mmCIF file of C-alpha atoms in Angstrom:
data_model
loop_
_atom_site.group_PDB
_atom_site.id
_atom_site.type_symbol
_atom_site.label_atom_id
_atom_site.label_comp_id
_atom_site.label_asym_id
_atom_site.label_seq_id
_atom_site.Cartn_x
_atom_site.Cartn_y
_atom_site.Cartn_z
ATOM 1 C CA MET A 6 48.689 14.898 -41.262
ATOM 2 C CA ARG A 7 46.414 15.313 -38.237
ATOM 3 C CA LEU A 8 44.428 12.317 -36.886
ATOM 4 C CA LYS A 9 40.760 12.632 -36.108
ATOM 5 C CA PRO A 10 40.232 12.460 -32.299
ATOM 6 C CA THR A 11 38.233 9.483 -31.028
ATOM 7 C CA LEU A 12 35.642 9.682 -28.276
ATOM 8 C CA PRO A 13 37.978 8.400 -25.514
ATOM 9 C CA ASN A 14 40.579 10.939 -26.596
ATOM 10 C CA ARG A 15 37.978 13.730 -26.483
ATOM 11 C CA ILE A 16 36.892 12.746 -22.975
ATOM 12 C CA HIS A 17 40.499 12.598 -21.827
ATOM 13 C CA ALA A 18 41.118 16.068 -23.276
ATOM 14 C CA ILE A 19 38.100 17.489 -21.443
ATOM 15 C CA PHE A 20 39.240 16.078 -18.107
ATOM 16 C CA THR A 21 42.820 17.242 -18.518
ATOM 17 C CA ARG A 22 41.601 20.802 -19.146
ATOM 18 C CA MET A 23 39.402 20.831 -16.044
ATOM 19 C CA ALA A 24 40.825 22.270 -12.876
ATOM 20 C CA ALA A 25 41.292 19.945 -9.899
ATOM 21 C CA SER A 26 38.462 21.669 -7.973
ATOM 22 C CA GLN A 27 36.079 21.104 -10.878
ATOM 23 C CA LEU A 28 36.953 17.394 -10.921
ATOM 24 C CA VAL A 29 36.263 17.059 -7.184
ATOM 25 C CA SER A 30 32.955 18.863 -7.630
ATOM 26 C CA LEU A 31 32.016 16.618 -10.559
ATOM 27 C CA ARG A 32 32.931 13.456 -8.625
ATOM 28 C CA GLY A 33 30.837 14.675 -5.684
ATOM 29 C CA ARG A 34 27.806 15.297 -7.881
ATOM 30 C CA ILE A 35 28.151 11.856 -9.449
ATOM 31 C CA ALA A 36 28.367 10.242 -5.983
ATOM 32 C CA VAL A 37 25.313 12.140 -4.716
ATOM 33 C CA GLY A 38 23.360 11.228 -7.853
ATOM 34 C CA GLY A 39 24.271 7.560 -7.473
ATOM 35 C CA SER A 40 23.264 7.588 -3.803
ATOM 36 C CA ALA A 41 19.927 9.184 -4.673
ATOM 37 C CA LEU A 42 19.205 6.445 -7.207
ATOM 38 C CA VAL A 43 19.958 3.745 -4.635
ATOM 39 C CA LEU A 44 17.683 5.394 -2.047
ATOM 40 C CA LEU A 45 14.848 5.846 -4.539
ATOM 41 C CA SER A 46 15.023 2.221 -5.634
ATOM 42 C CA ALA A 47 14.738 1.108 -1.986
ATOM 43 C CA ALA A 48 11.681 3.307 -1.310
ATOM 44 C CA SER A 49 8.421 1.458 -0.745
ATOM 45 C CA PRO A 50 5.989 2.047 -3.588
ATOM 46 C CA PHE A 51 2.348 2.517 -2.662
ATOM 47 C CA SER A 52 -0.941 2.097 -4.475
ATOM 48 C CA PHE A 53 -4.194 3.843 -3.556
ATOM 49 C CA ALA A 54 -7.907 3.133 -4.020
ATOM 50 C CA PRO A 55 -11.030 4.931 -2.801
ATOM 51 C CA ALA A 56 -13.713 3.212 -0.773
ATOM 52 C CA PRO A 57 -16.633 2.502 -3.136
ATOM 53 C CA GLN A 58 -19.217 3.908 -0.678
ATOM 54 C CA LEU A 59 -20.578 7.060 -2.322
ATOM 55 C CA ASP A 60 -20.931 9.165 0.825
ATOM 56 C CA LEU A 61 -17.566 8.227 2.375
ATOM 57 C CA ASN A 62 -14.400 10.217 1.678
ATOM 58 C CA ARG A 63 -11.971 7.432 2.601
ATOM 59 C CA ILE A 64 -8.940 6.316 0.613
ATOM 60 C CA TYR A 65 -6.990 3.110 1.205
ATOM 61 C CA ARG A 66 -3.227 2.708 0.769
ATOM 62 C CA VAL A 67 -1.290 -0.524 0.226
ATOM 63 C CA ASN A 68 2.444 -1.099 0.169
ATOM 64 C CA THR A 69 2.745 -2.907 -3.159
ATOM 65 C CA THR A 70 5.638 -5.068 -1.935
ATOM 66 C CA THR A 71 4.602 -6.010 1.619
ATOM 67 C CA GLY A 72 0.803 -5.775 1.350
ATOM 68 C CA GLU A 73 0.434 -3.586 4.460
ATOM 69 C CA VAL A 74 -2.860 -1.652 4.287
ATOM 70 C CA GLY A 75 -3.831 1.670 5.884
ATOM 71 C CA ALA A 76 -6.552 4.251 5.248
ATOM 72 C CA CYS A 77 -7.181 7.984 5.665
ATOM 73 C CA GLN A 78 -10.203 10.229 5.414
ATOM 74 C CA TYR A 79 -11.152 13.869 5.860
ATOM 75 C CA GLY A 80 -13.075 15.010 8.898
ATOM 76 C CA LEU A 81 -14.545 18.249 10.171
ATOM 77 C CA LYS A 82 -13.064 19.902 13.244
ATOM 78 C CA GLU A 83 -14.567 23.074 14.695
ATOM 79 C CA GLY A 84 -12.387 26.148 14.309
ATOM 80 C CA THR A 85 -10.202 24.600 11.581
ATOM 81 C CA ILE A 86 -10.372 23.838 7.892
ATOM 82 C CA GLY A 87 -10.655 20.183 8.860
ATOM 83 C CA VAL A 88 -8.338 17.311 9.670
ATOM 84 C CA THR A 89 -7.131 14.124 8.072
ATOM 85 C CA PHE A 90 -7.848 11.017 10.123
ATOM 86 C CA CYS A 91 -5.624 8.037 9.380
ATOM 87 C CA PHE A 92 -6.172 4.437 10.402
ATOM 88 C CA PRO A 93 -3.032 2.272 10.735
ATOM 89 C CA ALA A 94 -2.819 -1.412 9.929
ATOM 90 C CA GLY A 95 -4.496 -3.651 12.475
ATOM 91 C CA GLU A 96 -5.260 -7.365 12.566
ATOM 92 C CA GLY A 97 -4.493 -9.006 9.219
ATOM 93 C CA ALA A 98 -3.624 -5.675 7.550
ATOM 94 C CA GLY A 99 0.066 -5.722 8.459
ATOM 95 C CA ALA A 100 2.911 -6.854 6.244
ATOM 96 C CA GLN A 101 2.315 -10.116 4.382
ATOM 97 C CA ALA A 102 4.670 -12.377 2.448
ATOM 98 C CA LEU A 103 6.557 -10.368 -0.167
ATOM 99 C CA GLY A 104 4.538 -10.105 -3.344
ATOM 100 C CA GLU A 105 2.969 -7.691 -5.794
ATOM 101 C CA TYR A 106 -0.051 -6.217 -4.004
ATOM 102 C CA GLY A 107 -2.806 -3.895 -5.158
ATOM 103 C CA LEU A 108 -6.217 -2.662 -4.065
ATOM 104 C CA VAL A 109 -9.495 -3.243 -5.890
ATOM 105 C CA SER A 110 -12.732 -1.446 -5.053
ATOM 106 C CA SER A 111 -15.970 -3.282 -5.639
ATOM 107 C CA SER A 112 -18.778 -1.602 -7.549
ATOM 108 C CA HIS A 113 -21.070 -1.967 -4.528
ATOM 109 C CA THR A 114 -21.907 1.657 -3.730
ATOM 110 C CA ARG A 115 -22.620 0.981 -0.044
ATOM 111 C CA GLU A 116 -19.395 -0.936 0.646
ATOM 112 C CA SER A 117 -16.779 0.848 2.771
ATOM 113 C CA GLY A 118 -13.989 -1.703 2.326
ATOM 114 C CA VAL A 119 -11.692 -2.760 -0.482
ATOM 115 C CA PHE A 120 -10.030 -5.967 -1.612
ATOM 116 C CA ARG A 121 -6.274 -6.478 -1.211
ATOM 117 C CA VAL A 122 -5.018 -8.647 -4.070
ATOM 118 C CA ASN A 123 -1.666 -10.320 -4.610
ATOM 119 C CA TYR A 124 -1.118 -10.294 -8.367
ATOM 120 C CA ARG A 125 1.608 -12.976 -8.136
ATOM 121 C CA THR A 126 -0.362 -15.597 -6.205
ATOM 122 C CA GLY A 127 -3.989 -14.645 -6.922
ATOM 123 C CA GLU A 128 -4.774 -14.372 -3.219
ATOM 124 C CA ILE A 129 -7.485 -11.960 -2.100
ATOM 125 C CA SER A 130 -8.596 -10.562 1.251
ATOM 126 C CA SER A 131 -11.199 -7.999 2.300
ATOM 127 C CA CYS A 132 -9.993 -4.922 4.179
ATOM 128 C CA TYR A 133 -12.037 -2.313 6.021
ATOM 129 C CA VAL A 134 -11.821 0.135 8.919
ATOM 130 C CA PHE A 135 -12.895 -1.352 12.248
ATOM 131 C CA ASN A 136 -12.865 1.086 15.185
ATOM 132 C CA THR A 137 -9.473 2.804 14.861
ATOM 133 C CA HIS A 138 -7.552 0.371 12.612
ATOM 134 C CA VAL A 139 -7.721 -1.215 9.188
ATOM 135 C CA VAL A 140 -8.348 -4.947 9.463
ATOM 136 C CA CYS A 141 -8.195 -7.590 6.720
ATOM 137 C CA THR A 142 -9.504 -11.111 6.406
ATOM 138 C CA PRO A 143 -6.922 -13.868 5.787
ATOM 139 C CA GLN A 144 -5.534 -14.046 2.231
ATOM 140 C CA LEU A 145 -7.186 -16.827 0.202
ATOM 141 C CA SER A 146 -7.024 -17.967 -3.396
ATOM 142 C CA ALA A 147 -9.894 -19.471 -5.349
ATOM 143 C CA ALA A 148 -8.317 -22.933 -4.942
ATOM 144 C CA GLU A 149 -8.436 -22.627 -1.130
ATOM 145 C CA THR A 150 -12.065 -21.578 -0.739
ATOM 146 C CA THR A 151 -14.778 -23.973 0.286
ATOM 147 C CA THR A 152 -18.068 -24.183 -1.560
ATOM 148 C CA PRO A 153 -21.448 -24.894 0.058
ATOM 149 C CA SER A 154 -21.422 -28.415 -1.441
ATOM 150 C CA SER A 155 -18.017 -29.309 -0.010
ATOM 151 C CA LYS A 156 -17.793 -30.729 3.475
ATOM 152 C CA ALA A 157 -16.016 -28.165 5.617
ATOM 153 C CA ALA A 158 -15.056 -28.752 9.208
ATOM 154 C CA PRO A 159 -17.546 -27.249 11.649
ATOM 155 C CA ALA A 160 -16.544 -23.810 12.847
ATOM 156 C CA GLN A 161 -15.337 -23.590 16.422
ATOM 157 C CA THR A 162 -17.163 -20.931 18.366
ATOM 158 C CA GLN A 163 -16.201 -19.393 21.632
ATOM 159 C CA ILE A 164 -19.000 -19.319 24.166
ATOM 160 C CA THR A 165 -19.199 -16.198 26.283
ATOM 161 C CA PRO A 166 -21.389 -15.854 29.355
ATOM 162 C CA GLN A 167 -24.589 -13.875 28.811
ATOM 163 C CA THR A 168 -25.157 -11.015 31.243
ATOM 164 C CA ASP A 169 -28.519 -9.923 29.845
ATOM 165 C CA THR A 170 -31.333 -12.414 30.475
ATOM 166 C CA ASN A 171 -33.726 -10.668 28.073
ATOM 167 C CA PRO A 172 -33.091 -11.528 24.405
ATOM 168 C CA PRO A 173 -33.083 -8.614 21.961
ATOM 169 C CA ALA A 174 -36.399 -7.783 20.316
ATOM 170 C CA THR A 175 -36.917 -9.141 16.820
ATOM 171 C CA PRO A 176 -39.299 -7.861 14.136
ATOM 172 C CA ALA A 177 -41.610 -10.863 14.765
ATOM 173 C CA GLN A 178 -42.171 -9.888 18.412
#
């Protein structure tokens, strides 16, 4: 009477029939596949959102783990099909405390910036392109904001010397 082979016995039979070179090749493929999975899991995921301004072709990028924000947009360049201009993270737009970050565009059609949100803490900051970098305001949550009725400390201002003695013209003048 012949016994029905079990799954471990079938696997063992397959491996014993394979040539040594086939086993080495199989082990190599398994090792490469495992390494690829480790590298992919360590890759930084990104999220993207367009600027809400209707006549601006800018898109913002955020690293969903670190909160670092950058932006890119298309531009014309004579003699070419065009170029992509990218703006790296500047003041406040660099890596933040580890979290779960995303970008939210407002529905304000003339706004060129976006909001960086931390879904874990509820903190929000505004990010926009200033000169050649993306800058962001400090992260705040609704519990940390001050309302007009609360007594906030007076803002400290830095006084800079005026070089122009004529004030700028106003509509009333």
